Amino acid sequence: MKICCITSNPQIEYIKADLEKLGELSVHNKQKLSPDEVVKLAKDSEILIAGSSGIRLISRELIEQLPKLKLIALLTIGIDWVDVDFAKQVGIVVCNIKGASSESVAEHAWGMVLDLAKRITEFDRDARIKGAFRFFDYKGVEVYGKTLGVIGLGDIGKKVVRISMGFNMKVLGLNKRKKPIEGVLLVSFDELLKESDVIVICAPLTRETDNIISKKEIEKMKDGVILINTSREEIVNKKAVLKGLESGKIFGYGVETTIMTPIPSDDLYYSNSRVVATPHNAFNTNDADKKSYELVADNIKAWIEGKPQNIVNR
């Protein structure tokens, strides 16, 4: 059995010995490969371990050129970069690492909340570049006792809620499954927008969530809201959020941008000092790396044993 791993900065040492017992392993440290480039590396592979930093898209075009492929073991939670429907049509199982990096992403989201609330990066940036030092130009806000709105109450959202308990916050939630979550008052989308002082987006990018926060949604928010998007950039309309920042409707915006893609120096995000933008780094901790690769190995072993787990294309 041939197992091919393609991602940037692969931390395969966590599971290398285990995988080598299962088959012939090849590991490739690559960034955003095209279908033709992937085929050269993985043509005869039955198992493809893939990260979105290494392969641009796992498209129908790519899958059709990998005739022996039986399992795609993703190193991501998100699946918007994979044609899971076509994979299912041709009998390929796709599994993800749901939960492996949720603690890291939740902590990153809260890091952004506190950073923006106290204007830490903004003041640091201006102190370094402009020589700023006058504290009264950088007045922040407290989050203690305020209302938190969480859009998406999966693994990450639940951990965001847990961390909020230390700030004695009222928590409003939007949950597609409408399943009760301890400490969370499930409300309508409109109510969450209108009542929250801090909004954290933890939902995946889908047809339903694409551009779900735009001009009319921002107009419904409280004045001075802090908005955090550690999911996919496309969930929030870029121009609308920047106008909200300019008007003061939004106090600060934290956003994760596309993985392994530079933010141009003239990007509109950099036109407003109340934006904290990270090029897809929320998941990136040593702890999450270990959990992610170990879960990939578990997913592969489960599939070999005929008991596949974490399948995203049933």
PDB file of C-alpha atoms in Angstrom, residues 46-290:
ATOM      1  CA  GLU A  46      -3.999   4.438  -2.362  1.00  0.00           C
ATOM      2  CA  ILE A  47      -3.944   6.849   0.573  1.00  0.00           C
ATOM      3  CA  LEU A  48      -3.371  10.599   0.263  1.00  0.00           C
ATOM      4  CA  ILE A  49      -2.643  12.608   3.399  1.00  0.00           C
ATOM      5  CA  ALA A  50      -3.239  16.221   2.432  1.00  0.00           C
ATOM      6  CA  GLY A  51      -3.152  19.701   3.891  1.00  0.00           C
ATOM      7  CA  SER A  52      -4.658  22.727   2.175  1.00  0.00           C
ATOM      8  CA  SER A  53      -1.296  24.469   2.498  1.00  0.00           C
ATOM      9  CA  GLY A  54       0.242  21.825   0.259  1.00  0.00           C
ATOM     10  CA  ILE A  55      -2.478  21.191  -2.318  1.00  0.00           C
ATOM     11  CA  ARG A  56      -4.433  24.099  -3.744  1.00  0.00           C
ATOM     12  CA  LEU A  57      -7.603  22.101  -4.450  1.00  0.00           C
ATOM     13  CA  ILE A  58      -8.527  18.445  -4.361  1.00  0.00           C
ATOM     14  CA  SER A  59     -10.773  18.808  -7.370  1.00  0.00           C
ATOM     15  CA  ARG A  60     -12.575  16.381  -9.640  1.00  0.00           C
ATOM     16  CA  GLU A  61      -9.790  16.990 -12.171  1.00  0.00           C
ATOM     17  CA  LEU A  62      -7.195  15.817  -9.650  1.00  0.00           C
ATOM     18  CA  ILE A  63      -9.180  12.857  -8.346  1.00  0.00           C
ATOM     19  CA  GLU A  64      -9.747  11.559 -11.863  1.00  0.00           C
ATOM     20  CA  GLN A  65      -5.982  11.363 -12.338  1.00  0.00           C
ATOM     21  CA  LEU A  66      -5.439   9.250  -9.206  1.00  0.00           C
ATOM     22  CA  PRO A  67      -7.071   5.937 -10.214  1.00  0.00           C
ATOM     23  CA  LYS A  68      -5.744   3.900  -7.286  1.00  0.00           C
ATOM     24  CA  LEU A  69      -6.812   6.373  -4.606  1.00  0.00           C
ATOM     25  CA  LYS A  70      -9.137   4.946  -1.941  1.00  0.00           C
ATOM     26  CA  LEU A  71      -8.731   7.251   1.066  1.00  0.00           C
ATOM     27  CA  ILE A  72      -8.088  10.983   1.451  1.00  0.00           C
ATOM     28  CA  ALA A  73      -6.983  11.719   5.007  1.00  0.00           C
ATOM     29  CA  LEU A  74      -7.243  15.461   5.435  1.00  0.00           C
ATOM     30  CA  LEU A  75      -4.990  17.438   7.747  1.00  0.00           C
ATOM     31  CA  THR A  76      -7.760  20.015   8.008  1.00  0.00           C
ATOM     32  CA  ILE A  77     -11.193  20.359   9.533  1.00  0.00           C
ATOM     33  CA  GLY A  78     -12.581  22.461   6.678  1.00  0.00           C
ATOM     34  CA  ILE A  79     -13.540  20.639   3.482  1.00  0.00           C
ATOM     35  CA  ASP A  80     -14.429  23.553   1.180  1.00  0.00           C
ATOM     36  CA  TRP A  81     -11.214  22.888  -0.797  1.00  0.00           C
ATOM     37  CA  VAL A  82     -12.139  19.258  -1.537  1.00  0.00           C
ATOM     38  CA  ASP A  83     -14.715  17.908  -4.009  1.00  0.00           C
ATOM     39  CA  VAL A  84     -16.146  15.504  -1.449  1.00  0.00           C
ATOM     40  CA  ASP A  85     -19.216  14.729  -3.557  1.00  0.00           C
ATOM     41  CA  PHE A  86     -17.193  13.490  -6.525  1.00  0.00           C
ATOM     42  CA  ALA A  87     -14.912  11.534  -4.212  1.00  0.00           C
ATOM     43  CA  LYS A  88     -17.980   9.756  -2.871  1.00  0.00           C
ATOM     44  CA  GLN A  89     -19.228   9.031  -6.407  1.00  0.00           C
ATOM     45  CA  VAL A  90     -16.014   7.169  -7.224  1.00  0.00           C
ATOM     46  CA  GLY A  91     -15.834   5.346  -3.906  1.00  0.00           C
ATOM     47  CA  ILE A  92     -13.133   7.380  -2.186  1.00  0.00           C
ATOM     48  CA  VAL A  93     -13.528   7.932   1.556  1.00  0.00           C
ATOM     49  CA  VAL A  94     -12.646  11.417   2.830  1.00  0.00           C
ATOM     50  CA  CYS A  95     -12.011  11.974   6.534  1.00  0.00           C
ATOM     51  CA  ASN A  96     -10.966  15.068   8.452  1.00  0.00           C
ATOM     52  CA  ILE A  97      -9.408  15.905  11.822  1.00  0.00           C
ATOM     53  CA  LYS A  98     -12.432  17.425  13.498  1.00  0.00           C
ATOM     54  CA  GLY A  99     -11.556  18.571  16.998  1.00  0.00           C
ATOM     55  CA  ALA A 100      -7.783  18.213  16.760  1.00  0.00           C
ATOM     56  CA  SER A 101      -7.026  21.942  16.602  1.00  0.00           C
ATOM     57  CA  SER A 102     -10.187  23.290  18.211  1.00  0.00           C
ATOM     58  CA  GLU A 103      -8.480  24.339  21.445  1.00  0.00           C
ATOM     59  CA  SER A 104      -5.815  26.255  19.542  1.00  0.00           C
ATOM     60  CA  VAL A 105      -8.372  28.016  17.333  1.00  0.00           C
ATOM     61  CA  ALA A 106     -10.574  28.918  20.302  1.00  0.00           C
ATOM     62  CA  GLU A 107      -7.596  30.380  22.149  1.00  0.00           C
ATOM     63  CA  HIS A 108      -6.591  32.317  19.034  1.00  0.00           C
ATOM     64  CA  ALA A 109     -10.103  33.739  18.765  1.00  0.00           C
ATOM     65  CA  TRP A 110      -9.951  34.889  22.368  1.00  0.00           C
ATOM     66  CA  GLY A 111      -6.470  36.276  21.825  1.00  0.00           C
ATOM     67  CA  MET A 112      -7.954  38.443  19.077  1.00  0.00           C
ATOM     68  CA  VAL A 113     -10.882  39.501  21.284  1.00  0.00           C
ATOM     69  CA  LEU A 114      -8.606  40.707  24.072  1.00  0.00           C
ATOM     70  CA  ASP A 115      -6.068  42.197  21.668  1.00  0.00           C
ATOM     71  CA  LEU A 116      -8.729  44.312  19.974  1.00  0.00           C
ATOM     72  CA  ALA A 117     -10.566  45.199  23.181  1.00  0.00           C
ATOM     73  CA  LYS A 118      -7.394  46.584  24.764  1.00  0.00           C
ATOM     74  CA  ARG A 119      -5.940  47.762  21.422  1.00  0.00           C
ATOM     75  CA  ILE A 120      -2.679  45.954  22.143  1.00  0.00           C
ATOM     76  CA  THR A 121      -1.422  45.303  18.614  1.00  0.00           C
ATOM     77  CA  GLU A 122      -2.622  48.713  17.457  1.00  0.00           C
ATOM     78  CA  PHE A 123      -0.680  50.531  20.182  1.00  0.00           C
ATOM     79  CA  ASP A 124       2.387  48.310  19.785  1.00  0.00           C
ATOM     80  CA  ARG A 125       2.380  48.859  16.008  1.00  0.00           C
ATOM     81  CA  ASP A 126       2.083  52.632  16.367  1.00  0.00           C
ATOM     82  CA  ALA A 127       4.692  52.747  19.129  1.00  0.00           C
ATOM     83  CA  ARG A 128       7.200  50.947  16.917  1.00  0.00           C
ATOM     84  CA  ILE A 129       6.463  52.776  13.669  1.00  0.00           C
ATOM     85  CA  LYS A 130       5.184  56.199  14.737  1.00  0.00           C
ATOM     86  CA  GLY A 131       6.697  56.609  18.178  1.00  0.00           C
ATOM     87  CA  ALA A 132       3.246  56.690  19.814  1.00  0.00           C
ATOM     88  CA  PHE A 133       3.174  56.712  23.612  1.00  0.00           C
ATOM     89  CA  ARG A 134       0.095  58.673  24.700  1.00  0.00           C
ATOM     90  CA  PHE A 135      -2.165  56.153  26.430  1.00  0.00           C
ATOM     91  CA  PHE A 136      -5.264  58.340  26.116  1.00  0.00           C
ATOM     92  CA  ASP A 137      -5.198  57.890  22.333  1.00  0.00           C
ATOM     93  CA  TYR A 138      -5.705  54.134  22.763  1.00  0.00           C
ATOM     94  CA  LYS A 139      -8.641  53.736  25.104  1.00  0.00           C
ATOM     95  CA  GLY A 140     -10.001  50.208  25.107  1.00  0.00           C
ATOM     96  CA  VAL A 141     -13.041  48.393  26.429  1.00  0.00           C
ATOM     97  CA  GLU A 142     -13.604  45.593  28.926  1.00  0.00           C
ATOM     98  CA  VAL A 143     -15.285  42.325  28.003  1.00  0.00           C
ATOM     99  CA  TYR A 144     -16.104  41.218  31.546  1.00  0.00           C
ATOM    100  CA  GLY A 145     -19.835  40.895  32.099  1.00  0.00           C
ATOM    101  CA  LYS A 146     -20.678  41.723  28.489  1.00  0.00           C
ATOM    102  CA  THR A 147     -22.656  39.608  25.994  1.00  0.00           C
ATOM    103  CA  LEU A 148     -20.903  37.164  23.692  1.00  0.00           C
ATOM    104  CA  GLY A 149     -22.502  35.867  20.504  1.00  0.00           C
ATOM    105  CA  VAL A 150     -21.105  32.658  19.003  1.00  0.00           C
ATOM    106  CA  ILE A 151     -22.055  31.711  15.445  1.00  0.00           C
ATOM    107  CA  GLY A 152     -21.468  27.972  15.165  1.00  0.00           C
ATOM    108  CA  LEU A 153     -21.381  25.764  18.262  1.00  0.00           C
ATOM    109  CA  GLY A 154     -19.250  22.852  17.125  1.00  0.00           C
ATOM    110  CA  ASP A 155     -15.958  21.841  18.744  1.00  0.00           C
ATOM    111  CA  ILE A 156     -14.425  25.303  18.406  1.00  0.00           C
ATOM    112  CA  GLY A 157     -17.536  27.239  19.335  1.00  0.00           C
ATOM    113  CA  LYS A 158     -18.044  25.220  22.507  1.00  0.00           C
ATOM    114  CA  LYS A 159     -14.478  25.939  23.600  1.00  0.00           C
ATOM    115  CA  VAL A 160     -14.928  29.652  22.878  1.00  0.00           C
ATOM    116  CA  VAL A 161     -17.965  29.499  25.172  1.00  0.00           C
ATOM    117  CA  ARG A 162     -16.016  27.668  27.897  1.00  0.00           C
ATOM    118  CA  ILE A 163     -13.280  30.324  27.905  1.00  0.00           C
ATOM    119  CA  SER A 164     -15.906  33.077  28.127  1.00  0.00           C
ATOM    120  CA  MET A 165     -17.054  31.752  31.506  1.00  0.00           C
ATOM    121  CA  GLY A 166     -13.963  33.282  33.062  1.00  0.00           C
ATOM    122  CA  PHE A 167     -15.246  36.672  31.956  1.00  0.00           C
ATOM    123  CA  ASN A 168     -18.730  36.153  33.433  1.00  0.00           C
ATOM    124  CA  MET A 169     -20.344  36.782  30.060  1.00  0.00           C
ATOM    125  CA  LYS A 170     -23.889  36.156  28.938  1.00  0.00           C
ATOM    126  CA  VAL A 171     -23.581  33.857  25.924  1.00  0.00           C
ATOM    127  CA  LEU A 172     -25.918  33.810  22.942  1.00  0.00           C
ATOM    128  CA  GLY A 173     -25.516  31.098  20.346  1.00  0.00           C
ATOM    129  CA  LEU A 174     -26.528  30.188  16.834  1.00  0.00           C
ATOM    130  CA  ASN A 175     -26.497  26.452  16.281  1.00  0.00           C
ATOM    131  CA  LYS A 176     -27.617  24.851  13.020  1.00  0.00           C
ATOM    132  CA  ARG A 177     -28.578  21.646  14.837  1.00  0.00           C
ATOM    133  CA  LYS A 178     -30.455  23.626  17.525  1.00  0.00           C
ATOM    134  CA  LYS A 179     -29.006  21.242  20.102  1.00  0.00           C
ATOM    135  CA  PRO A 180     -28.919  22.759  23.614  1.00  0.00           C
ATOM    136  CA  ILE A 181     -25.469  23.764  24.860  1.00  0.00           C
ATOM    137  CA  GLU A 182     -24.826  24.302  28.562  1.00  0.00           C
ATOM    138  CA  GLY A 183     -24.369  27.976  29.375  1.00  0.00           C
ATOM    139  CA  VAL A 184     -25.637  29.142  25.984  1.00  0.00           C
ATOM    140  CA  LEU A 185     -28.969  30.751  25.164  1.00  0.00           C
ATOM    141  CA  LEU A 186     -29.877  29.709  21.633  1.00  0.00           C
ATOM    142  CA  VAL A 187     -31.368  32.652  19.765  1.00  0.00           C
ATOM    143  CA  SER A 188     -32.201  33.794  16.254  1.00  0.00           C
ATOM    144  CA  PHE A 189     -29.523  35.249  14.000  1.00  0.00           C
ATOM    145  CA  ASP A 190     -31.081  38.719  14.267  1.00  0.00           C
ATOM    146  CA  GLU A 191     -31.181  38.610  18.070  1.00  0.00           C
ATOM    147  CA  LEU A 192     -27.568  37.516  18.268  1.00  0.00           C
ATOM    148  CA  LEU A 193     -26.511  40.395  16.012  1.00  0.00           C
ATOM    149  CA  LYS A 194     -28.521  42.978  17.966  1.00  0.00           C
ATOM    150  CA  GLU A 195     -27.606  41.912  21.496  1.00  0.00           C
ATOM    151  CA  SER A 196     -23.941  40.867  21.346  1.00  0.00           C
ATOM    152  CA  ASP A 197     -21.008  43.051  22.424  1.00  0.00           C
ATOM    153  CA  VAL A 198     -18.563  40.500  21.026  1.00  0.00           C
ATOM    154  CA  ILE A 199     -19.314  38.178  18.099  1.00  0.00           C
ATOM    155  CA  VAL A 200     -17.126  35.178  17.283  1.00  0.00           C
ATOM    156  CA  ILE A 201     -17.690  33.214  14.078  1.00  0.00           C
ATOM    157  CA  CYS A 202     -16.915  29.498  14.378  1.00  0.00           C
ATOM    158  CA  ALA A 203     -18.963  28.189  11.443  1.00  0.00           C
ATOM    159  CA  PRO A 204     -17.527  26.435   8.382  1.00  0.00           C
ATOM    160  CA  LEU A 205     -17.672  28.028   4.947  1.00  0.00           C
ATOM    161  CA  THR A 206     -20.674  26.655   3.056  1.00  0.00           C
ATOM    162  CA  ARG A 207     -23.175  27.988   0.539  1.00  0.00           C
ATOM    163  CA  GLU A 208     -25.293  29.105   3.495  1.00  0.00           C
ATOM    164  CA  THR A 209     -22.498  30.890   5.391  1.00  0.00           C
ATOM    165  CA  ASP A 210     -20.749  32.527   2.422  1.00  0.00           C
ATOM    166  CA  ASN A 211     -21.089  36.311   2.928  1.00  0.00           C
ATOM    167  CA  ILE A 212     -23.454  35.759   5.870  1.00  0.00           C
ATOM    168  CA  ILE A 213     -22.163  38.951   7.531  1.00  0.00           C
ATOM    169  CA  SER A 214     -22.571  41.913   5.201  1.00  0.00           C
ATOM    170  CA  LYS A 215     -23.928  45.489   5.248  1.00  0.00           C
ATOM    171  CA  LYS A 216     -27.434  44.776   6.551  1.00  0.00           C
ATOM    172  CA  GLU A 217     -26.179  42.396   9.248  1.00  0.00           C
ATOM    173  CA  ILE A 218     -23.577  44.877  10.455  1.00  0.00           C
ATOM    174  CA  GLU A 219     -26.221  47.610  10.640  1.00  0.00           C
ATOM    175  CA  LYS A 220     -28.148  45.448  13.125  1.00  0.00           C
ATOM    176  CA  MET A 221     -25.155  45.080  15.453  1.00  0.00           C
ATOM    177  CA  LYS A 222     -24.540  47.125  18.583  1.00  0.00           C
ATOM    178  CA  ASP A 223     -22.354  50.189  18.216  1.00  0.00           C
ATOM    179  CA  GLY A 224     -18.783  49.293  19.183  1.00  0.00           C
ATOM    180  CA  VAL A 225     -19.078  45.558  18.624  1.00  0.00           C
ATOM    181  CA  ILE A 226     -15.942  43.405  18.423  1.00  0.00           C
ATOM    182  CA  LEU A 227     -16.153  40.936  15.530  1.00  0.00           C
ATOM    183  CA  ILE A 228     -13.895  37.881  15.219  1.00  0.00           C
ATOM    184  CA  ASN A 229     -13.725  35.554  12.206  1.00  0.00           C
ATOM    185  CA  THR A 230     -11.335  32.647  12.678  1.00  0.00           C
ATOM    186  CA  SER A 231     -13.289  30.520  10.209  1.00  0.00           C
ATOM    187  CA  ARG A 232     -13.067  31.478   6.536  1.00  0.00           C
ATOM    188  CA  GLU A 233     -12.526  35.023   5.331  1.00  0.00           C
ATOM    189  CA  GLU A 234     -15.408  34.779   2.825  1.00  0.00           C
ATOM    190  CA  ILE A 235     -18.011  34.475   5.607  1.00  0.00           C
ATOM    191  CA  VAL A 236     -17.688  38.227   6.268  1.00  0.00           C
ATOM    192  CA  ASN A 237     -18.013  40.784   3.485  1.00  0.00           C
ATOM    193  CA  LYS A 238     -14.709  42.638   3.431  1.00  0.00           C
ATOM    194  CA  LYS A 239     -15.930  46.024   2.196  1.00  0.00           C
ATOM    195  CA  ALA A 240     -18.881  46.011   4.591  1.00  0.00           C
ATOM    196  CA  VAL A 241     -16.762  45.240   7.645  1.00  0.00           C
ATOM    197  CA  LEU A 242     -14.258  47.960   6.744  1.00  0.00           C
ATOM    198  CA  LYS A 243     -17.069  50.502   6.391  1.00  0.00           C
ATOM    199  CA  GLY A 244     -18.342  49.371   9.781  1.00  0.00           C
ATOM    200  CA  LEU A 245     -14.911  50.038  11.256  1.00  0.00           C
ATOM    201  CA  GLU A 246     -14.700  53.465   9.638  1.00  0.00           C
ATOM    202  CA  SER A 247     -18.097  54.484  11.011  1.00  0.00           C
ATOM    203  CA  GLY A 248     -17.328  53.212  14.505  1.00  0.00           C
ATOM    204  CA  LYS A 249     -20.095  50.608  14.396  1.00  0.00           C
ATOM    205  CA  ILE A 250     -17.363  47.971  14.762  1.00  0.00           C
ATOM    206  CA  PHE A 251     -14.722  48.556  17.457  1.00  0.00           C
ATOM    207  CA  GLY A 252     -12.317  45.977  16.054  1.00  0.00           C
ATOM    208  CA  TYR A 253     -12.157  43.098  13.596  1.00  0.00           C
ATOM    209  CA  GLY A 254     -10.021  39.982  13.861  1.00  0.00           C
ATOM    210  CA  VAL A 255      -9.733  37.810  10.762  1.00  0.00           C
ATOM    211  CA  GLU A 256      -7.928  34.700   9.591  1.00  0.00           C
ATOM    212  CA  THR A 257      -7.024  34.955   5.903  1.00  0.00           C
ATOM    213  CA  THR A 258      -6.172  32.230   3.368  1.00  0.00           C
ATOM    214  CA  ILE A 259      -3.514  29.714   4.361  1.00  0.00           C
ATOM    215  CA  MET A 260      -0.013  30.115   2.892  1.00  0.00           C
ATOM    216  CA  THR A 261      -1.072  33.223   0.957  1.00  0.00           C
ATOM    217  CA  PRO A 262       0.551  36.612   1.629  1.00  0.00           C
ATOM    218  CA  ILE A 263      -1.558  39.639   2.480  1.00  0.00           C
ATOM    219  CA  PRO A 264      -0.486  42.348  -0.001  1.00  0.00           C
ATOM    220  CA  SER A 265       1.002  45.471   1.567  1.00  0.00           C
ATOM    221  CA  ASP A 266      -1.754  47.567  -0.039  1.00  0.00           C
ATOM    222  CA  ASP A 267      -4.566  45.290   1.142  1.00  0.00           C
ATOM    223  CA  LEU A 268      -7.626  47.085   2.489  1.00  0.00           C
ATOM    224  CA  TYR A 269      -7.238  45.330   5.842  1.00  0.00           C
ATOM    225  CA  TYR A 270      -4.108  47.364   6.412  1.00  0.00           C
ATOM    226  CA  SER A 271      -5.985  50.605   5.799  1.00  0.00           C
ATOM    227  CA  ASN A 272      -7.575  50.394   9.257  1.00  0.00           C
ATOM    228  CA  SER A 273      -5.574  50.111  12.461  1.00  0.00           C
ATOM    229  CA  ARG A 274      -8.446  48.323  14.229  1.00  0.00           C
ATOM    230  CA  VAL A 275      -7.971  45.191  12.116  1.00  0.00           C
ATOM    231  CA  VAL A 276      -5.855  42.278  13.310  1.00  0.00           C
ATOM    232  CA  ALA A 277      -5.272  39.888  10.395  1.00  0.00           C
ATOM    233  CA  THR A 278      -3.359  36.616  10.593  1.00  0.00           C
ATOM    234  CA  PRO A 279      -2.667  34.502   7.472  1.00  0.00           C
ATOM    235  CA  HIS A 280      -4.388  31.365   8.774  1.00  0.00           C
ATOM    236  CA  ASN A 281      -2.408  30.704  11.928  1.00  0.00           C
ATOM    237  CA  ALA A 282      -5.104  29.980  14.531  1.00  0.00           C
ATOM    238  CA  PHE A 283      -4.616  26.205  14.345  1.00  0.00           C
ATOM    239  CA  ASN A 284      -0.823  26.421  14.361  1.00  0.00           C
ATOM    240  CA  THR A 285       0.529  25.164  17.682  1.00  0.00           C
ATOM    241  CA  ASN A 286       2.819  22.275  18.596  1.00  0.00           C
ATOM    242  CA  ASP A 287      -0.029  20.779  20.619  1.00  0.00           C
ATOM    243  CA  ALA A 288      -2.480  20.890  17.710  1.00  0.00           C
ATOM    244  CA  ASP A 289       0.132  19.497  15.304  1.00  0.00           C
ATOM    245  CA  LYS A 290       0.606  16.439  17.481  1.00  0.00           C
TER     246      LYS A 290
END
